[in-house]
Every structure is written in structure tokens, then in C-alpha cells.
Short mmCIF file of C-alpha atoms and ligand atoms in Angstrom, two decimals:
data_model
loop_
_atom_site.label_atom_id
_atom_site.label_comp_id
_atom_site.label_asym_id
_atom_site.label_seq_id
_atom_site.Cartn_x
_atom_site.Cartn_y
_atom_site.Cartn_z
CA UNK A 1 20.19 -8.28 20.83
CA UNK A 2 18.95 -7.80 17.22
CA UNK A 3 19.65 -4.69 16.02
CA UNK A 4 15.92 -3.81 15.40
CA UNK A 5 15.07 -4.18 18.92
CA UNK A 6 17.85 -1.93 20.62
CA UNK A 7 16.43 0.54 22.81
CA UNK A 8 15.58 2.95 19.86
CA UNK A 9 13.72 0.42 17.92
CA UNK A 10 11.91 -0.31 20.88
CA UNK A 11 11.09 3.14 21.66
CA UNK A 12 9.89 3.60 18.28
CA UNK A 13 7.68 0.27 18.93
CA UNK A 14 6.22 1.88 21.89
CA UNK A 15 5.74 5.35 19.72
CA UNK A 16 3.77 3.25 17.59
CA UNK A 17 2.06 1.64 19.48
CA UNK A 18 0.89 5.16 21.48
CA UNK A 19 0.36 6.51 17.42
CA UNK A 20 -1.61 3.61 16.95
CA UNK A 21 -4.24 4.78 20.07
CA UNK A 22 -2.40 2.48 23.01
CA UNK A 23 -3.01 4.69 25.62
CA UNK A 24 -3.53 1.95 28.82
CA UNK A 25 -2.02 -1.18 30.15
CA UNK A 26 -5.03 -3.54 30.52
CA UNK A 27 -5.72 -5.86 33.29
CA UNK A 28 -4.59 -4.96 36.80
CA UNK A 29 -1.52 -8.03 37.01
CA UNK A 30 0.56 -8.71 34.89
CA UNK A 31 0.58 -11.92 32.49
CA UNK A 32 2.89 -13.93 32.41
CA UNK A 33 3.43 -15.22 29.02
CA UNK A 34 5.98 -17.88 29.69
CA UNK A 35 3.35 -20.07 31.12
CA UNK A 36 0.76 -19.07 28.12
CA UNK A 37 0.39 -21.88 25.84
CA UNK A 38 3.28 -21.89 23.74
CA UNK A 39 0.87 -21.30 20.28
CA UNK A 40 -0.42 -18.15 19.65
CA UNK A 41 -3.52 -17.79 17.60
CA UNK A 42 -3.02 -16.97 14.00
CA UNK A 43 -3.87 -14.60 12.65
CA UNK A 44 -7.04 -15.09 9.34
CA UNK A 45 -4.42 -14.85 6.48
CA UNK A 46 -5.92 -13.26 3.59
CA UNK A 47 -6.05 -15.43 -0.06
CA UNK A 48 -3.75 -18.12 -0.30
CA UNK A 49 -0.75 -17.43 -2.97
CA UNK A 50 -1.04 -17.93 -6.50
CA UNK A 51 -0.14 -16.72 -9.77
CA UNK A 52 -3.24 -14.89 -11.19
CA UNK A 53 -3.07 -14.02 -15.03
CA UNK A 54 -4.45 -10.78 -15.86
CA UNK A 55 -6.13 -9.83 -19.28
CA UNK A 56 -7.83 -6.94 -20.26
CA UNK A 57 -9.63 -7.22 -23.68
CA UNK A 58 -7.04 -6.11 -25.80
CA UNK A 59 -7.98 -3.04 -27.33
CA UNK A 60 -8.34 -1.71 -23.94
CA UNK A 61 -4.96 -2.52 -23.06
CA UNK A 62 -3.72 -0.70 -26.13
CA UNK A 63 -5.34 2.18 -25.39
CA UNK A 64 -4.14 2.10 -22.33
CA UNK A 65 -0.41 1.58 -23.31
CA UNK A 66 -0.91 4.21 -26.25
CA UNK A 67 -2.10 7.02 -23.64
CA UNK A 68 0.21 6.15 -20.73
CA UNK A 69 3.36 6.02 -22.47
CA UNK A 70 2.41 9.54 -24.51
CA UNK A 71 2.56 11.28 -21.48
CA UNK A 72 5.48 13.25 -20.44
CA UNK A 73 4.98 14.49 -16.93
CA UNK A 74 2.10 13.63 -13.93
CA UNK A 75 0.14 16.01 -15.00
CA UNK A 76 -0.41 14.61 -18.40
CA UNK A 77 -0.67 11.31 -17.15
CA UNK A 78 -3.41 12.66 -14.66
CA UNK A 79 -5.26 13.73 -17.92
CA UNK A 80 -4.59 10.43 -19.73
CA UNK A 81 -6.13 8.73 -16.88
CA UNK A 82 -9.08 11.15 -17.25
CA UNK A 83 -9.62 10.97 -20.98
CA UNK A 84 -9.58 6.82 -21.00
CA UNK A 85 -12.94 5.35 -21.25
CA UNK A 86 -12.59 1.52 -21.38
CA UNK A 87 -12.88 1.15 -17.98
CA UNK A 88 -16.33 0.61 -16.78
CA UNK A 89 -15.64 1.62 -12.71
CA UNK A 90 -14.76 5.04 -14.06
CA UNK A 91 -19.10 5.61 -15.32
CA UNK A 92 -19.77 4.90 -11.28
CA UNK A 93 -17.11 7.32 -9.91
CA UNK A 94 -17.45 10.33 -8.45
CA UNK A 95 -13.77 11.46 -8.83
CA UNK A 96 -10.74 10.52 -10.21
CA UNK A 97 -8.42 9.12 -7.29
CA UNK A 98 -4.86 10.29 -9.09
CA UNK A 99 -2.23 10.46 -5.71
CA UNK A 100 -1.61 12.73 -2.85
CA UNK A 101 2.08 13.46 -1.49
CA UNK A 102 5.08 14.21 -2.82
CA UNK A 103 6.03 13.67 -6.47
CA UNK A 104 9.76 12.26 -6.66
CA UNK A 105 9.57 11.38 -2.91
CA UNK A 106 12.18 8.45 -2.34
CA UNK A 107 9.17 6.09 -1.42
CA UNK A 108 5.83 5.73 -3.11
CA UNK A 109 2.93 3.85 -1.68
CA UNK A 110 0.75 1.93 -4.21
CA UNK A 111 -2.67 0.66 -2.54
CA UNK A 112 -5.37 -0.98 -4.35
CA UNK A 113 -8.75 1.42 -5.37
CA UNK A 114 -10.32 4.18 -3.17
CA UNK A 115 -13.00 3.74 -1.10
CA UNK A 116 -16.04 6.17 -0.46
CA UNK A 117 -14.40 8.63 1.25
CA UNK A 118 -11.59 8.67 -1.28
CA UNK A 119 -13.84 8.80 -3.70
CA UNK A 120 -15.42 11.95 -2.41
CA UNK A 121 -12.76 13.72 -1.86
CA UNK A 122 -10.48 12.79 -5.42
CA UNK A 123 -7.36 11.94 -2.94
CA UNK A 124 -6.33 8.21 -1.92
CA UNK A 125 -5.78 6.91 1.76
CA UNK A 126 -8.08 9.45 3.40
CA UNK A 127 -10.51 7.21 5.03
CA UNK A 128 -9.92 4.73 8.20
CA UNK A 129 -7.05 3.03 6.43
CA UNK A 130 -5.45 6.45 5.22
CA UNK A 131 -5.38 7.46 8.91
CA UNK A 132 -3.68 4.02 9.78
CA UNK A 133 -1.05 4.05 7.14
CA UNK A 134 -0.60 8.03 7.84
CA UNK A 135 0.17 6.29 11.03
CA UNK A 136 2.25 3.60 10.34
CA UNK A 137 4.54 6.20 8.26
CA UNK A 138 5.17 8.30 10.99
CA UNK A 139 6.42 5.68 12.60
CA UNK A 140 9.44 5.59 10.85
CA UNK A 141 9.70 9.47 9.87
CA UNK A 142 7.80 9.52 6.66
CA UNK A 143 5.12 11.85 5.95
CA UNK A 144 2.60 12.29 2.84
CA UNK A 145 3.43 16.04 3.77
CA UNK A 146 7.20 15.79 3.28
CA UNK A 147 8.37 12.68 1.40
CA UNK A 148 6.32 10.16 0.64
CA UNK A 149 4.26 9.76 -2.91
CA UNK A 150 0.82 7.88 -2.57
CA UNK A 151 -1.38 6.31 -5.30
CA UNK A 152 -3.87 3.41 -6.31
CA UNK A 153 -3.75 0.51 -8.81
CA UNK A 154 -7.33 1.76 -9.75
CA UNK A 155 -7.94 5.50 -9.81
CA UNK A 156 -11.74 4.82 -9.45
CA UNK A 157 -13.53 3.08 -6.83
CA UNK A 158 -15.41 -0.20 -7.58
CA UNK A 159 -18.99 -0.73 -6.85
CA UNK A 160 -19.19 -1.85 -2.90
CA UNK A 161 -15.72 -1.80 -2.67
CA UNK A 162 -15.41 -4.78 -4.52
CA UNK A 163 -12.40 -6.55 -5.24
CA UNK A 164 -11.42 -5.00 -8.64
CA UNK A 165 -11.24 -7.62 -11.62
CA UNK A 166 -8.04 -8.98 -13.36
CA UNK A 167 -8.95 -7.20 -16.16
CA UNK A 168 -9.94 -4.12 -14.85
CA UNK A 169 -6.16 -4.17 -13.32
CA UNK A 170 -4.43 -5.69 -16.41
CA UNK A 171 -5.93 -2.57 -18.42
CA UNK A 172 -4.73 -0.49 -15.27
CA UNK A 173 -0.78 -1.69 -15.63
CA UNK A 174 0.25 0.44 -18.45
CA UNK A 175 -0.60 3.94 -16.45
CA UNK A 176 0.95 2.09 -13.37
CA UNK A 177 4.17 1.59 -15.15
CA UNK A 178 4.23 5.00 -16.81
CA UNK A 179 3.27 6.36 -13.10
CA UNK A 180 6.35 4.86 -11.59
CA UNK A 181 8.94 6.11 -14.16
CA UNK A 182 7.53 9.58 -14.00
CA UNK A 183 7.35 9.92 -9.93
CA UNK A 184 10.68 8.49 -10.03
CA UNK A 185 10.84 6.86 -6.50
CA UNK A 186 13.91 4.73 -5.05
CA UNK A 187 11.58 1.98 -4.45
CA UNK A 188 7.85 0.91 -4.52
CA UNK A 189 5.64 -0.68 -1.43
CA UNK A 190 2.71 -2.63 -2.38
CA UNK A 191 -0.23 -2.38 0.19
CA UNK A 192 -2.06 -5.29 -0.29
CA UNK A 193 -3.18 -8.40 -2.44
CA UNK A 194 -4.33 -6.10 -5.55
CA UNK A 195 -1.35 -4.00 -5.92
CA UNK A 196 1.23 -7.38 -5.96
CA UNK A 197 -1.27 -8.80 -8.38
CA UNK A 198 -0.68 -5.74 -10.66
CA UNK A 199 3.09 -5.43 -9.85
CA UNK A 200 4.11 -8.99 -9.69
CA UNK A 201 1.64 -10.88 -11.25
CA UNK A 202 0.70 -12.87 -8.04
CA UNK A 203 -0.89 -12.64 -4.91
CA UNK A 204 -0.72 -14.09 -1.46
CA UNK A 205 0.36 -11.12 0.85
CA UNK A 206 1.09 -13.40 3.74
CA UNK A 207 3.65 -15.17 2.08
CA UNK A 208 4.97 -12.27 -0.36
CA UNK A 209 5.62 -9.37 2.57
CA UNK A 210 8.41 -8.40 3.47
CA UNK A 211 10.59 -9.82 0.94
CA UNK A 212 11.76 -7.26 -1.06
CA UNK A 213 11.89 -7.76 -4.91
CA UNK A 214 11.26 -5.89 -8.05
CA UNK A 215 7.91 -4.39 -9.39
CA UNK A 216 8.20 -1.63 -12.55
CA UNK A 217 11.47 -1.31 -12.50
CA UNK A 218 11.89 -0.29 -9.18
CA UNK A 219 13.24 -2.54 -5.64
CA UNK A 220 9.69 -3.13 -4.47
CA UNK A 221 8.48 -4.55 -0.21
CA UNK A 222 5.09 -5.84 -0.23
CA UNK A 223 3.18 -5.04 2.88
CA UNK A 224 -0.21 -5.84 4.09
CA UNK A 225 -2.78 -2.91 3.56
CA UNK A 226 -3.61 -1.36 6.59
CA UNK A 227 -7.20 -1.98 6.37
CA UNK A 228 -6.27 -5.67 6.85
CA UNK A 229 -4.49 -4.23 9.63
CA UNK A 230 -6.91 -2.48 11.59
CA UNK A 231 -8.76 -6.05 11.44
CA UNK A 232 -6.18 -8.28 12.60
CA UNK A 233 -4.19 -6.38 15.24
CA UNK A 234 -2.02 -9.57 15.49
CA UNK A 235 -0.67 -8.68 12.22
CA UNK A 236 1.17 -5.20 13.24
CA UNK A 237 3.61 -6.97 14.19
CA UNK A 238 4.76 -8.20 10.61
CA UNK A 239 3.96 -4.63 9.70
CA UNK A 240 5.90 -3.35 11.93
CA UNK A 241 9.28 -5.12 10.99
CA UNK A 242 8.40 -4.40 7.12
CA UNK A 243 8.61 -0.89 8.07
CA UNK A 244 12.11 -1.48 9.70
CA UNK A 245 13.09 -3.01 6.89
CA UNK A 246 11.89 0.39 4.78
CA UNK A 247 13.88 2.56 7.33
CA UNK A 248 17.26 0.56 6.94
CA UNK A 249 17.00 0.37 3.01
CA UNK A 250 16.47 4.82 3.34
CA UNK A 251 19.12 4.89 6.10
CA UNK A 252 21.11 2.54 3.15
CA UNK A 253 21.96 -0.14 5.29
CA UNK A 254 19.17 -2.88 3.76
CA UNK A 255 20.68 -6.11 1.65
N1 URA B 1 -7.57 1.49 0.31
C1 URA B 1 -6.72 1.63 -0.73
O1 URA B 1 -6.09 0.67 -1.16
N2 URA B 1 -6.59 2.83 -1.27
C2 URA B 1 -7.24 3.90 -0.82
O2 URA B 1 -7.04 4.97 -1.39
C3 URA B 1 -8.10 3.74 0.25
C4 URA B 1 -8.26 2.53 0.81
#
């Protein structure tokens, strides 16, 4: 039996799935899926992969390189964030989104922008999505409590939630890179489309998750964001192995 689906991987499926607000077998008999037609829907994929060049007009970029790498500790890079003005989503925030958990935890999180709620409340993942990837990390014994680090590729939230533009995360990289090497973590997940644009230069989550590889510096899985999630159930699954494969690389026994 593969080793994932033992009986304690599958009791931590079920946990999961309880966590995730499973609380009822439906239908009164049960299905048998050996006579179901052999193909399951798919699920939507988001955006096909590609490589997507990012620019930011290059002064920005400077500036941005200049005041990321002159800062020592998170704090300063907090206030480097906060004293940049070339980007424009920063005139329609209401807060600067900076992170929330533990600084030097083993794992940090790195979603794309906040939303409203984030936005409100100056902390990232504390909306609908936060709840679900609060979720997902207990799954596997992580906490934003105890020892995980969280952040954004944008610390301010774009206009409707809009996807943010290349160059809005090109001028964005520099603090990202300066973020990483001062949180320190053993390695990096990437929530999302926008967050393996910024760290690998391409996108196509359906294709690029769970495969790890290398994003600042650091051993890096991407994963899809768990807003995507909460859409397309059928795609917990995926999830769900990606955070196996987190688990064996903590427990050190991941290629
Ligand atoms: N989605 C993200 O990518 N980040 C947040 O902080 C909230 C929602």
C-alpha cells in the first residue's frame, strides 16, 4: 500500500476532511464507484502555463532593490515596505499586509495580495481562504500560532481584487527576496499562480504543484491557493498529497 495511504495517512485524510466541515455521509446507499464511468470530471484548471516576463519601470525596481537589501532585520524591512512609494496599489490601501506567524518558522507560506478583510485588518490569510489554509495546515501539524511564517507577494490589496500586474510584482521581487533571507525558512510554498510568477518566473499552477524546486534561494512546493480550493473541491485532493509531501520533507524523509 503506498506509504501515504497507511492507516495514519488515512486517518489524517478523514481529519481533514472533518477540519474541512465533512460532518455527514450523503445519500442513504452507498455508490458504487466501480461501475461509475471510468472519467471523472475535471476539474476548471486555472491559466494555462507559460513563462511570463515581469518588468517594473526601472527606477522602481531600483528603489526597490536599494531599500530591500538595506534592511537588516523584519522589522526594517516592514518599514522599507512602508516608506516605498512607486507602487500605485499602496495610494488605495487601507493597511500594509506585512505577515502573520512565526518569524524563522521552518515553513513560510507566500500567497499572492490580501483581500478586503486582510486589508482591514493589516494581517494576510484572515478571510475565507485564511480559514481554509489555517485548515489545511493543521492537517499536517502546522500552525500560524507555532511554526509556520505567512506573507504576500503584494503587501497591498489591488483594486477588486484584481489580478496584480507583472510589474507591480517585478517591483515587488526585491522585498520578496530580502523577506526570505531574513525569515530564514527551510523551504518556501507558493499558494497560487501570482506567487510562482514572482518566484519562478512562470505560471501554470496545475502543471507546476507539487514538484518541488527552488524559488529565492530556498527548496520551494507550489500549491494551489486555497481560494481556488474552496471553488473546486475536486482539487483537495492534489492539495492534499502536496501537503504530504510538506510533512515528509519536515519529518526529512522527502527526495
Ligand atoms: N489570498 C492571498 O493570496 N493572500 C491573502 O492574504 C488573502 C487571500
Amino acid at each position: 500500500m503506498d506509504s501515504a495511504l497507511d492507516f495514519h495517512g488515512l486517518r489524517a485524510l478523514l481529519q481533514w476532511q472533518v477540519e474541512l466541515g465533512v460532518d455527514e455521509a450523503i445519500g442513504d446507499v452507498p455508490v458504487n464507484r466501480y461501475e461509475a464511468p471510468a472519467a471523472a470530471p475535471k476539474a476548471v484548471a486555472p491559466a494555462a502555463q507559460k513563462a511570463v516576463p515581469l518588468h517594473a519601470a526601472p527606477d522602481a525596481e531600483a528603489a526597490a532593490r536599494q531599500a530591500a537589501e538595506g534592511a537588516n532585520d523584519l522589522d526594517a524591512l516592514r518599514a522599507a515596505l512602508a516608506a516605498y512609494d512607486h507602487c500605485e496599489l499602496k495610494r488605495g490601501a487601507r493597511n500594509l499586509v506585512f505577515a502573520d506567524g512565526v518569524p524563522g518558522a521552518r515553513v513560510m507560506i507566500i500567497g499572492e495580495a490580501p483581500g478586503r478583510e486582510e486589508d482591514r485588518a493589516g494581517r494576510p490569510f484572515v478571510g475565507q481562504a485564511g480559514k481554509m489554509l489555517d485548515r489545511m495546515l493543521a492537517s499536517i501539524g502546522l500552525s500560524r500560532e507555532e511554526n509556520v511564517y505567512i506573507t504576500n507577494i503584494l503587501p497591498w490589496r489591488p483594486p477588486q481584487n484584481a489580478d496584480p500586474k507583472p510589474g507591480e510584482i517585478a517591483m515587488m521581487r526585491p522585498f520578496m527576496q530580502r523577506h526570505v533571507e531574513l525569515a530564514a525558512p527551510e523551504m518556501v510554498i507558493l499558494v497560487g499562480n501570482i506567487s510562482c510568477q514572482a518566484g519562478l518566473g512562470e505560471r501554470g499552477i496545475t502543471k507546476l504543484r507539487g514538484k518541488w524546486t527552488e524559488a529565492w534561494g530556498k527548496p520551494a512546493l507550489p500549491m494551489f491557493h486555497p481560494a481556488y480550493l474552496l471553488r473546486t473541491p475536486a482539487a483537495k485532493r492534489a492539495a492534499w498529497a502536496d501537503l504530504l509531501a510538506v510533512q515528509a520533507r519536515l519529518r526529512g524523509d522527502a527526495s
